[in-house]
mmCIF file of C-alpha atoms and ligand atoms in Angstrom:
data_model
loop_
_atom_site.group_PDB
_atom_site.id
_atom_site.type_symbol
_atom_site.label_atom_id
_atom_site.label_comp_id
_atom_site.label_asym_id
_atom_site.label_seq_id
_atom_site.Cartn_x
_atom_site.Cartn_y
_atom_site.Cartn_z
ATOM 1 C CA UNK A 1 85.607 209.811 97.811
ATOM 2 C CA UNK A 2 82.092 208.725 96.848
ATOM 3 C CA UNK A 3 80.591 205.269 96.197
ATOM 4 C CA UNK A 4 77.089 203.897 96.771
ATOM 5 C CA UNK A 5 78.429 202.722 100.142
ATOM 6 C CA UNK A 6 79.606 206.162 101.344
ATOM 7 C CA UNK A 7 76.263 207.688 100.300
ATOM 8 C CA UNK A 8 74.224 204.970 101.996
ATOM 9 C CA UNK A 9 76.172 205.152 105.267
ATOM 10 C CA UNK A 10 76.849 208.912 105.327
ATOM 11 C CA UNK A 11 80.645 208.547 105.587
ATOM 12 C CA UNK A 12 83.588 210.207 103.794
ATOM 13 C CA UNK A 13 85.616 207.102 102.862
ATOM 14 C CA UNK A 14 84.247 203.620 102.021
ATOM 15 C CA UNK A 15 86.229 202.014 104.844
ATOM 16 C CA UNK A 16 84.454 200.082 107.613
ATOM 17 C CA UNK A 17 86.287 198.903 110.723
ATOM 18 C CA UNK A 18 85.491 195.278 111.545
ATOM 19 C CA UNK A 19 83.326 194.896 114.663
ATOM 20 C CA UNK A 20 85.728 192.560 116.436
ATOM 21 C CA UNK A 21 84.596 190.974 119.720
ATOM 22 C CA UNK A 22 86.635 192.229 122.738
ATOM 23 C CA UNK A 23 88.723 194.392 120.363
ATOM 24 C CA UNK A 24 86.415 196.988 118.807
ATOM 25 C CA UNK A 25 85.529 199.143 121.798
ATOM 26 C CA UNK A 26 84.583 202.829 122.017
ATOM 27 C CA UNK A 27 88.022 204.482 121.594
ATOM 28 C CA UNK A 28 88.797 202.636 118.313
ATOM 29 C CA UNK A 29 85.251 203.003 116.996
ATOM 30 C CA UNK A 30 85.077 206.751 117.648
ATOM 31 C CA UNK A 31 88.530 207.277 116.115
ATOM 32 C CA UNK A 32 87.528 205.491 112.892
ATOM 33 C CA UNK A 33 84.247 207.402 112.585
ATOM 34 C CA UNK A 34 85.968 210.716 113.326
ATOM 35 C CA UNK A 35 88.523 209.949 110.592
ATOM 36 C CA UNK A 36 85.712 209.557 108.031
ATOM 37 C CA UNK A 37 85.284 205.769 108.043
ATOM 38 C CA UNK A 38 82.635 203.704 109.824
ATOM 39 C CA UNK A 39 83.589 202.619 113.336
ATOM 40 C CA UNK A 40 81.773 199.498 114.534
ATOM 41 C CA UNK A 41 81.504 198.292 118.141
ATOM 42 C CA UNK A 42 82.155 194.542 118.479
ATOM 43 C CA UNK A 43 79.326 193.519 120.807
ATOM 44 C CA UNK A 44 80.443 189.840 120.828
ATOM 45 C CA UNK A 45 81.590 189.433 124.438
ATOM 46 C CA UNK A 46 79.619 192.348 125.928
ATOM 47 C CA UNK A 47 76.640 192.024 128.258
ATOM 48 C CA UNK A 48 73.791 194.540 127.996
ATOM 49 C CA UNK A 49 75.383 197.127 130.304
ATOM 50 C CA UNK A 50 78.795 196.975 128.652
ATOM 51 C CA UNK A 51 77.219 197.418 125.218
ATOM 52 C CA UNK A 52 75.104 200.365 126.374
ATOM 53 C CA UNK A 53 78.150 201.956 128.018
ATOM 54 C CA UNK A 54 80.217 201.572 124.826
ATOM 55 C CA UNK A 55 77.442 203.133 122.725
ATOM 56 C CA UNK A 56 77.260 206.092 125.120
ATOM 57 C CA UNK A 57 81.048 206.502 125.070
ATOM 58 C CA UNK A 58 81.112 206.534 121.258
ATOM 59 C CA UNK A 59 78.367 209.182 121.224
ATOM 60 C CA UNK A 60 80.342 211.435 123.573
ATOM 61 C CA UNK A 61 83.410 211.134 121.317
ATOM 62 C CA UNK A 62 81.819 211.556 117.874
ATOM 63 C CA UNK A 63 78.724 212.896 116.135
ATOM 64 C CA UNK A 64 79.492 210.833 113.013
ATOM 65 C CA UNK A 65 77.704 207.587 112.049
ATOM 66 C CA UNK A 66 78.857 204.376 113.759
ATOM 67 C CA UNK A 67 77.649 200.791 113.988
ATOM 68 C CA UNK A 68 77.368 197.776 116.278
ATOM 69 C CA UNK A 69 78.339 194.253 115.209
ATOM 70 C CA UNK A 70 76.110 191.527 116.602
ATOM 71 C CA UNK A 71 77.829 188.149 116.713
ATOM 72 C CA UNK A 72 74.784 185.915 116.373
ATOM 73 C CA UNK A 73 76.347 183.091 118.455
ATOM 74 C CA UNK A 74 76.915 185.396 121.455
ATOM 75 C CA UNK A 75 75.331 184.217 124.720
ATOM 76 C CA UNK A 76 74.087 187.810 125.192
ATOM 77 C CA UNK A 77 72.545 188.131 121.718
ATOM 78 C CA UNK A 78 68.913 188.686 122.813
ATOM 79 C CA UNK A 79 69.843 191.437 125.288
ATOM 80 C CA UNK A 80 72.129 193.032 122.711
ATOM 81 C CA UNK A 81 69.283 193.176 120.167
ATOM 82 C CA UNK A 82 67.148 195.045 122.724
ATOM 83 C CA UNK A 83 69.949 197.520 123.469
ATOM 84 C CA UNK A 84 70.601 198.450 119.822
ATOM 85 C CA UNK A 85 66.853 199.099 119.442
ATOM 86 C CA UNK A 86 66.584 201.156 122.644
ATOM 87 C CA UNK A 87 69.676 203.148 121.747
ATOM 88 C CA UNK A 88 68.588 203.667 118.133
ATOM 89 C CA UNK A 89 71.978 202.596 116.801
ATOM 90 C CA UNK A 90 71.931 203.645 113.111
ATOM 91 C CA UNK A 91 73.787 200.648 111.625
ATOM 92 C CA UNK A 92 74.045 197.010 112.718
ATOM 93 C CA UNK A 93 76.379 194.496 111.088
ATOM 94 C CA UNK A 94 75.872 190.806 111.872
ATOM 95 C CA UNK A 95 78.223 187.833 111.784
ATOM 96 C CA UNK A 96 78.390 184.079 112.358
ATOM 97 C CA UNK A 97 74.825 183.354 111.283
ATOM 98 C CA UNK A 98 71.693 184.279 109.363
ATOM 99 C CA UNK A 99 70.144 187.596 110.510
ATOM 100 C CA UNK A 100 66.892 187.280 108.459
ATOM 101 C CA UNK A 101 64.624 187.503 111.507
ATOM 102 C CA UNK A 102 66.085 190.893 112.530
ATOM 103 C CA UNK A 103 66.058 192.825 109.259
ATOM 104 C CA UNK A 104 62.406 193.865 109.042
ATOM 105 C CA UNK A 105 62.036 194.896 112.703
ATOM 106 C CA UNK A 106 65.327 196.845 112.637
ATOM 107 C CA UNK A 107 64.350 198.550 109.389
ATOM 108 C CA UNK A 108 60.999 199.760 110.839
ATOM 109 C CA UNK A 109 62.982 201.322 113.675
ATOM 110 C CA UNK A 110 65.397 203.097 111.310
ATOM 111 C CA UNK A 111 68.251 200.654 111.893
ATOM 112 C CA UNK A 112 70.103 199.469 108.774
ATOM 113 C CA UNK A 113 71.210 195.811 108.893
ATOM 114 C CA UNK A 114 74.398 194.960 107.014
ATOM 115 C CA UNK A 115 74.997 191.195 107.168
ATOM 116 C CA UNK A 116 78.507 189.782 106.983
ATOM 117 C CA UNK A 117 78.316 186.625 104.869
ATOM 118 C CA UNK A 118 80.719 184.125 103.384
ATOM 119 C CA UNK A 119 78.505 182.639 100.657
ATOM 120 C CA UNK A 120 76.472 183.835 97.663
ATOM 121 C CA UNK A 121 73.578 181.561 98.637
ATOM 122 C CA UNK A 122 72.930 183.285 101.978
ATOM 123 C CA UNK A 123 73.522 186.707 100.376
ATOM 124 C CA UNK A 124 70.765 186.106 97.802
ATOM 125 C CA UNK A 125 68.319 185.078 100.532
ATOM 126 C CA UNK A 126 69.106 188.214 102.530
ATOM 127 C CA UNK A 127 68.614 190.483 99.517
ATOM 128 C CA UNK A 128 65.032 189.167 99.340
ATOM 129 C CA UNK A 129 64.609 190.421 102.943
ATOM 130 C CA UNK A 130 65.387 193.951 101.751
ATOM 131 C CA UNK A 131 68.976 194.640 102.812
ATOM 132 C CA UNK A 132 70.626 197.618 101.089
ATOM 133 C CA UNK A 133 74.266 196.506 101.206
ATOM 134 C CA UNK A 134 76.247 193.462 102.354
ATOM 135 C CA UNK A 135 79.747 192.560 103.510
ATOM 136 C CA UNK A 136 81.320 189.646 101.592
ATOM 137 C CA UNK A 137 83.964 188.150 103.869
ATOM 138 C CA UNK A 138 86.695 185.913 102.461
ATOM 139 C CA UNK A 139 88.528 183.238 104.414
ATOM 140 C CA UNK A 140 91.663 185.398 104.671
ATOM 141 C CA UNK A 141 89.927 187.107 107.610
ATOM 142 C CA UNK A 142 90.747 186.558 111.239
ATOM 143 C CA UNK A 143 88.296 184.911 113.618
ATOM 144 C CA UNK A 144 85.311 182.853 112.474
ATOM 145 C CA UNK A 145 85.490 182.336 108.696
ATOM 146 C CA UNK A 146 83.835 180.741 105.685
ATOM 147 C CA UNK A 147 85.461 178.650 102.951
ATOM 148 C CA UNK A 148 85.957 180.977 99.991
ATOM 149 C CA UNK A 149 88.740 183.466 99.373
ATOM 150 C CA UNK A 150 88.012 187.174 98.940
ATOM 151 C CA UNK A 151 89.414 187.002 95.381
ATOM 152 C CA UNK A 152 86.769 184.436 94.385
ATOM 153 C CA UNK A 153 83.871 185.478 96.627
ATOM 154 C CA UNK A 154 83.684 189.187 95.780
ATOM 155 C CA UNK A 155 83.182 188.997 91.976
ATOM 156 C CA UNK A 156 80.635 186.184 92.371
ATOM 157 C CA UNK A 157 78.772 188.250 94.950
ATOM 158 C CA UNK A 158 78.896 191.382 92.761
ATOM 159 C CA UNK A 159 77.471 189.459 89.780
ATOM 160 C CA UNK A 160 74.741 187.762 91.826
ATOM 161 C CA UNK A 161 73.399 190.863 93.624
ATOM 162 C CA UNK A 162 72.041 194.268 92.588
ATOM 163 C CA UNK A 163 73.128 195.957 95.819
ATOM 164 C CA UNK A 164 76.615 197.386 96.510
ATOM 165 C CA UNK A 165 79.093 194.899 97.973
ATOM 166 C CA UNK A 166 81.630 195.671 100.707
ATOM 167 C CA UNK A 167 84.663 193.359 100.618
ATOM 168 C CA UNK A 168 86.371 191.972 103.729
ATOM 169 C CA UNK A 169 89.234 189.568 104.338
ATOM 170 C CA UNK A 170 92.848 190.182 103.441
ATOM 171 C CA UNK A 171 92.611 193.951 102.979
ATOM 172 C CA UNK A 172 95.240 195.887 104.922
ATOM 173 C CA UNK A 173 96.355 198.658 102.587
ATOM 174 C CA UNK A 174 95.394 200.701 99.525
ATOM 175 C CA UNK A 175 96.540 198.026 97.073
ATOM 176 C CA UNK A 176 94.159 195.538 98.685
ATOM 177 C CA UNK A 177 91.382 198.105 98.476
ATOM 178 C CA UNK A 178 92.122 198.734 94.774
ATOM 179 C CA UNK A 179 92.149 194.974 94.156
ATOM 180 C CA UNK A 180 88.663 194.413 95.574
ATOM 181 C CA UNK A 181 87.369 197.551 93.815
ATOM 182 C CA UNK A 182 88.669 195.983 90.588
ATOM 183 C CA UNK A 183 86.496 192.984 91.448
ATOM 184 C CA UNK A 184 83.465 195.281 91.777
ATOM 185 C CA UNK A 185 83.368 196.076 95.498
ATOM 186 C CA UNK A 186 82.332 199.609 96.508
ATOM 187 C CA UNK A 187 83.652 199.498 100.045
ATOM 188 C CA UNK A 188 86.043 197.587 102.281
ATOM 189 C CA UNK A 189 85.922 196.294 105.811
ATOM 190 C CA UNK A 190 89.292 196.220 107.564
ATOM 191 C CA UNK A 191 89.983 194.398 110.829
ATOM 192 C CA UNK A 192 93.555 193.313 111.542
ATOM 193 C CA UNK A 193 95.116 196.595 110.298
ATOM 194 C CA UNK A 194 92.986 198.533 112.850
ATOM 195 C CA UNK A 195 94.036 196.198 115.688
ATOM 196 C CA UNK A 196 97.534 197.637 115.226
ATOM 197 C CA UNK A 197 96.431 201.230 115.824
ATOM 198 C CA UNK A 198 97.270 203.471 118.773
ATOM 199 C CA UNK A 199 93.576 203.828 119.642
ATOM 200 C CA UNK A 200 92.827 200.079 119.763
ATOM 201 C CA UNK A 201 92.713 198.984 123.405
ATOM 202 C CA UNK A 202 93.968 195.378 122.957
ATOM 203 C CA UNK A 203 96.989 194.354 125.049
ATOM 204 C CA UNK A 204 100.308 195.577 123.563
ATOM 205 C CA UNK A 205 101.508 191.945 123.275
ATOM 206 C CA UNK A 206 98.559 191.223 120.910
ATOM 207 C CA UNK A 207 99.582 194.089 118.599
ATOM 208 C CA UNK A 208 103.225 193.037 118.836
ATOM 209 C CA UNK A 209 102.345 189.448 117.813
ATOM 210 C CA UNK A 210 100.705 190.752 114.625
ATOM 211 C CA UNK A 211 103.597 193.125 113.857
ATOM 212 C CA UNK A 212 106.058 190.214 114.289
ATOM 213 C CA UNK A 213 104.045 187.801 112.123
ATOM 214 C CA UNK A 214 104.746 186.636 108.568
ATOM 215 C CA UNK A 215 102.721 185.356 105.616
ATOM 216 C CA UNK A 216 102.334 181.817 107.046
ATOM 217 C CA UNK A 217 101.808 182.818 110.674
ATOM 218 C CA UNK A 218 98.062 182.105 110.834
ATOM 219 C CA UNK A 219 96.272 178.759 110.991
ATOM 220 C CA UNK A 220 92.632 177.636 110.897
ATOM 221 C CA UNK A 221 91.468 175.557 113.858
ATOM 222 C CA UNK A 222 88.022 174.240 114.735
ATOM 223 C CA UNK A 223 87.314 172.918 111.228
ATOM 224 C CA UNK A 224 86.018 169.667 112.788
ATOM 225 C CA UNK A 225 83.554 171.506 115.065
ATOM 226 C CA UNK A 226 81.880 173.434 112.237
ATOM 227 C CA UNK A 227 83.209 176.744 113.589
ATOM 228 C CA UNK A 228 86.525 177.305 111.836
ATOM 229 C CA UNK A 229 88.548 180.150 113.341
ATOM 230 C CA UNK A 230 91.724 181.789 112.002
ATOM 231 C CA UNK A 231 94.349 182.766 114.613
ATOM 232 C CA UNK A 232 98.066 183.368 114.871
ATOM 233 C CA UNK A 233 99.888 180.063 115.462
ATOM 234 C CA UNK A 234 100.838 179.544 119.117
ATOM 235 C CA UNK A 235 100.716 176.955 121.936
ATOM 236 C CA UNK A 236 96.911 177.040 121.925
ATOM 237 C CA UNK A 237 96.544 176.363 118.187
ATOM 238 C CA UNK A 238 99.022 173.457 118.502
ATOM 239 C CA UNK A 239 96.814 171.989 121.249
ATOM 240 C CA UNK A 240 93.786 172.369 118.982
ATOM 241 C CA UNK A 241 95.615 170.626 116.150
ATOM 242 C CA UNK A 242 96.533 167.752 118.440
ATOM 243 C CA UNK A 243 92.959 167.273 119.674
ATOM 244 C CA UNK A 244 91.575 167.500 116.141
ATOM 245 C CA UNK A 245 94.160 165.023 114.802
ATOM 246 C CA UNK A 246 93.070 162.551 117.484
ATOM 247 C CA UNK A 247 89.411 163.186 116.604
ATOM 248 C CA UNK A 248 88.598 164.169 120.163
ATOM 249 C CA UNK A 249 84.880 164.904 120.555
ATOM 250 C CA UNK A 250 83.480 168.284 119.642
ATOM 251 C CA UNK A 251 82.568 169.362 123.196
ATOM 252 C CA UNK A 252 86.132 168.910 124.386
ATOM 253 C CA UNK A 253 87.541 170.919 121.469
ATOM 254 C CA UNK A 254 85.017 173.724 121.990
ATOM 255 C CA UNK A 255 85.776 173.756 125.735
ATOM 256 C CA UNK A 256 89.442 174.407 124.934
ATOM 257 C CA UNK A 257 88.420 177.591 123.087
ATOM 258 C CA UNK A 258 86.283 179.023 125.856
ATOM 259 C CA UNK A 259 87.489 182.390 127.212
ATOM 260 C CA UNK A 260 90.660 182.291 125.110
ATOM 261 C CA UNK A 261 90.035 185.430 123.049
ATOM 262 C CA UNK A 262 89.564 187.490 126.212
ATOM 263 C CA UNK A 263 92.766 185.995 127.597
ATOM 264 C CA UNK A 264 94.793 187.165 124.591
ATOM 265 C CA UNK A 265 93.112 190.563 124.182
ATOM 266 C CA UNK A 266 92.834 191.619 127.827
ATOM 267 C CA UNK A 267 95.662 189.749 129.555
ATOM 268 C CA UNK A 268 98.125 189.719 126.663
ATOM 269 C CA UNK A 269 98.575 185.939 126.918
ATOM 270 C CA UNK A 270 99.539 185.408 123.282
ATOM 271 C CA UNK A 271 100.662 181.781 123.813
ATOM 272 C CA UNK A 272 97.664 180.259 125.641
ATOM 273 C CA UNK A 273 95.137 182.786 124.355
ATOM 274 C CA UNK A 274 93.365 182.971 120.988
ATOM 275 C CA UNK A 275 95.110 185.646 118.876
ATOM 276 C CA UNK A 276 92.506 186.018 116.131
ATOM 277 C CA UNK A 277 94.045 187.820 113.147
ATOM 278 C CA UNK A 278 93.808 187.697 109.362
ATOM 279 C CA UNK A 279 96.268 186.439 106.758
ATOM 280 C CA UNK A 280 97.260 190.047 106.047
ATOM 281 C CA UNK A 281 99.017 190.104 109.466
ATOM 282 C CA UNK A 282 102.370 189.539 107.751
ATOM 283 C CA UNK A 283 101.989 192.823 105.854
ATOM 284 C CA UNK A 284 101.497 194.884 109.001
ATOM 285 C CA UNK A 285 104.752 196.110 110.488
ATOM 286 C CA UNK A 286 103.830 199.119 112.590
ATOM 287 C CA UNK A 287 101.366 200.584 115.050
ATOM 288 C CA UNK A 288 100.034 203.992 114.042
ATOM 289 C CA UNK A 289 97.082 206.332 114.640
ATOM 290 C CA UNK A 290 93.736 205.432 113.038
ATOM 291 C CA UNK A 291 93.688 208.707 111.074
ATOM 292 C CA UNK A 292 97.015 207.761 109.474
ATOM 293 C CA UNK A 293 95.838 204.236 108.647
ATOM 294 C CA UNK A 294 92.832 205.639 106.783
ATOM 295 C CA UNK A 295 94.783 208.445 105.088
ATOM 296 C CA UNK A 296 97.476 205.978 103.948
ATOM 297 C CA UNK A 297 94.932 203.462 102.592
ATOM 298 C CA UNK A 298 93.146 206.138 100.534
ATOM 299 C CA UNK A 299 96.403 207.663 99.255
ATOM 300 C CA UNK A 300 97.755 204.255 98.229
ATOM 301 C CA UNK A 301 94.403 203.298 96.673
ATOM 302 C CA UNK A 302 94.489 206.406 94.479
ATOM 303 C CA UNK A 303 98.138 205.839 93.511
ATOM 304 C CA UNK A 304 97.421 202.218 92.664
ATOM 305 C CA UNK A 305 94.467 203.108 90.464
ATOM 306 C CA UNK A 306 96.589 205.779 88.701
ATOM 307 C CA UNK A 307 99.403 203.253 88.188
ATOM 308 C CA UNK A 308 96.986 200.717 86.701
ATOM 309 C CA UNK A 309 95.577 203.229 84.196
ATOM 310 C CA UNK A 310 99.018 203.231 82.503
ATOM 311 C CA UNK A 311 98.277 199.715 81.263
ATOM 312 C CA UNK A 312 95.431 201.254 79.295
ATOM 313 C CA UNK A 313 97.732 203.001 76.810
ATOM 314 C CA UNK A 314 97.915 201.427 73.364
HETATM 315 O O1 TUI B 1 81.707 186.535 112.642
HETATM 316 C C1 TUI B 1 82.744 186.724 112.068
HETATM 317 N N1 TUI B 1 83.943 186.640 112.685
HETATM 318 C C2 TUI B 1 84.129 186.295 113.995
HETATM 319 S S1 TUI B 1 82.939 185.978 115.135
HETATM 320 C C3 TUI B 1 84.066 185.662 116.290
HETATM 321 S S2 TUI B 1 83.671 185.166 117.910
HETATM 322 C C4 TUI B 1 83.704 183.466 117.771
HETATM 323 N N2 TUI B 1 84.566 182.836 118.527
HETATM 324 C C5 TUI B 1 84.646 181.502 118.478
HETATM 325 C C6 TUI B 1 83.847 180.754 117.636
HETATM 326 C C7 TUI B 1 82.985 181.399 116.826
HETATM 327 C C8 TUI B 1 82.915 182.785 116.876
HETATM 328 C C9 TUI B 1 85.306 185.829 115.783
HETATM 329 N N3 TUI B 1 85.312 186.197 114.512
HETATM 330 N N4 TUI B 1 82.764 187.075 110.769
HETATM 331 C C10 TUI B 1 81.590 187.120 109.990
HETATM 332 C C11 TUI B 1 81.297 185.803 109.435
HETATM 333 N N5 TUI B 1 80.102 185.295 109.384
HETATM 334 N N6 TUI B 1 82.170 184.942 108.907
HETATM 335 C C12 TUI B 1 81.474 183.845 108.479
HETATM 336 C C13 TUI B 1 80.165 184.091 108.798
HETATM 337 C C14 TUI B 1 79.004 183.302 108.562
HETATM 338 C C15 TUI B 1 79.008 181.923 108.664
HETATM 339 C C16 TUI B 1 77.836 181.200 108.456
HETATM 340 C C17 TUI B 1 77.807 183.964 108.252
HETATM 341 C C18 TUI B 1 76.667 183.253 108.052
HETATM 342 C C19 TUI B 1 76.689 181.892 108.143
HETATM 343 O O2 TUI B 1 75.510 181.281 107.885
HETATM 344 C C20 TUI B 1 75.066 180.180 108.565
HETATM 345 C C21 TUI B 1 73.627 180.007 108.233
HETATM 346 O O3 TUI B 1 72.828 179.948 109.171
HETATM 347 O O4 TUI B 1 73.310 179.979 107.023
#
């Protein structure tokens, strides 16, 4: 299946796997790339050596294109920038900030920057820096989010920009993909659905929590600190809500979040840890191989589009 996004990235299907910190490590990334999508390493919590090691592991497992996500608030961000340059990583996605300062330097070195943004304003600025595509992320997503839903963000982004738009946030199956393509997107980025894959190395309790979740199982915390984060509701999010209701100072709230994602992902502590996941969690009811996830999304996308064409008859 061909769109401007598949051509630009050299992939078979316009499906990117979200570069989730602590979650998107080499086995998941290589599986997605091998299945014809774009696997993306989540550099977020990795130091320089861990990132280099993950890049090497991906390269031993696949010859297909892959990417690295740089979380711009990471304490290791400067080292990570050096590693992606040294390793000549073909594609870098960025999140949680403005990557303007990186685009030109990366481009001269043959690295394509694909920013993840949550507003049209930042997207327009980045287009002036010469980006070739962009990921528009709605607030249905897990983790750090913006304010606008995918449904409203994507068409506004498509109308404002001349470059192809990749939609993210709330997409977990082929119907979701068809919906954002109807809005003008030419690719999708999928996170939560790939967490519940056999190849994803997160603790089994993390996957189980998503499988057991329903439509109202997620909550946004950290609104008062300026870093809103969507997670599955648990003991930790209730503590956050209590602190925020009592207008406890920002430092104390941020301290409560420290190390919590690692605790959920690595130790499987899904009560005291931060179980970042999107609003589509309630739709996900199984754990299956990455190749099946991609095959099923494409099959359902095509069926959905065929079904919709019936409405075209007089
Ligand atoms: O980055 C994400 N999702 C993330 S990062 C993350 S790790 C983390 N943990 C705790 C607190 C904060 C982060 C977990 N999930 N998605 C991409 C994304 N980027 N969503 C929203 C944004 C964004 C927000 C503001 C992008 C740009 C931006 O611009 C600010 C500016 O400087 O204009």
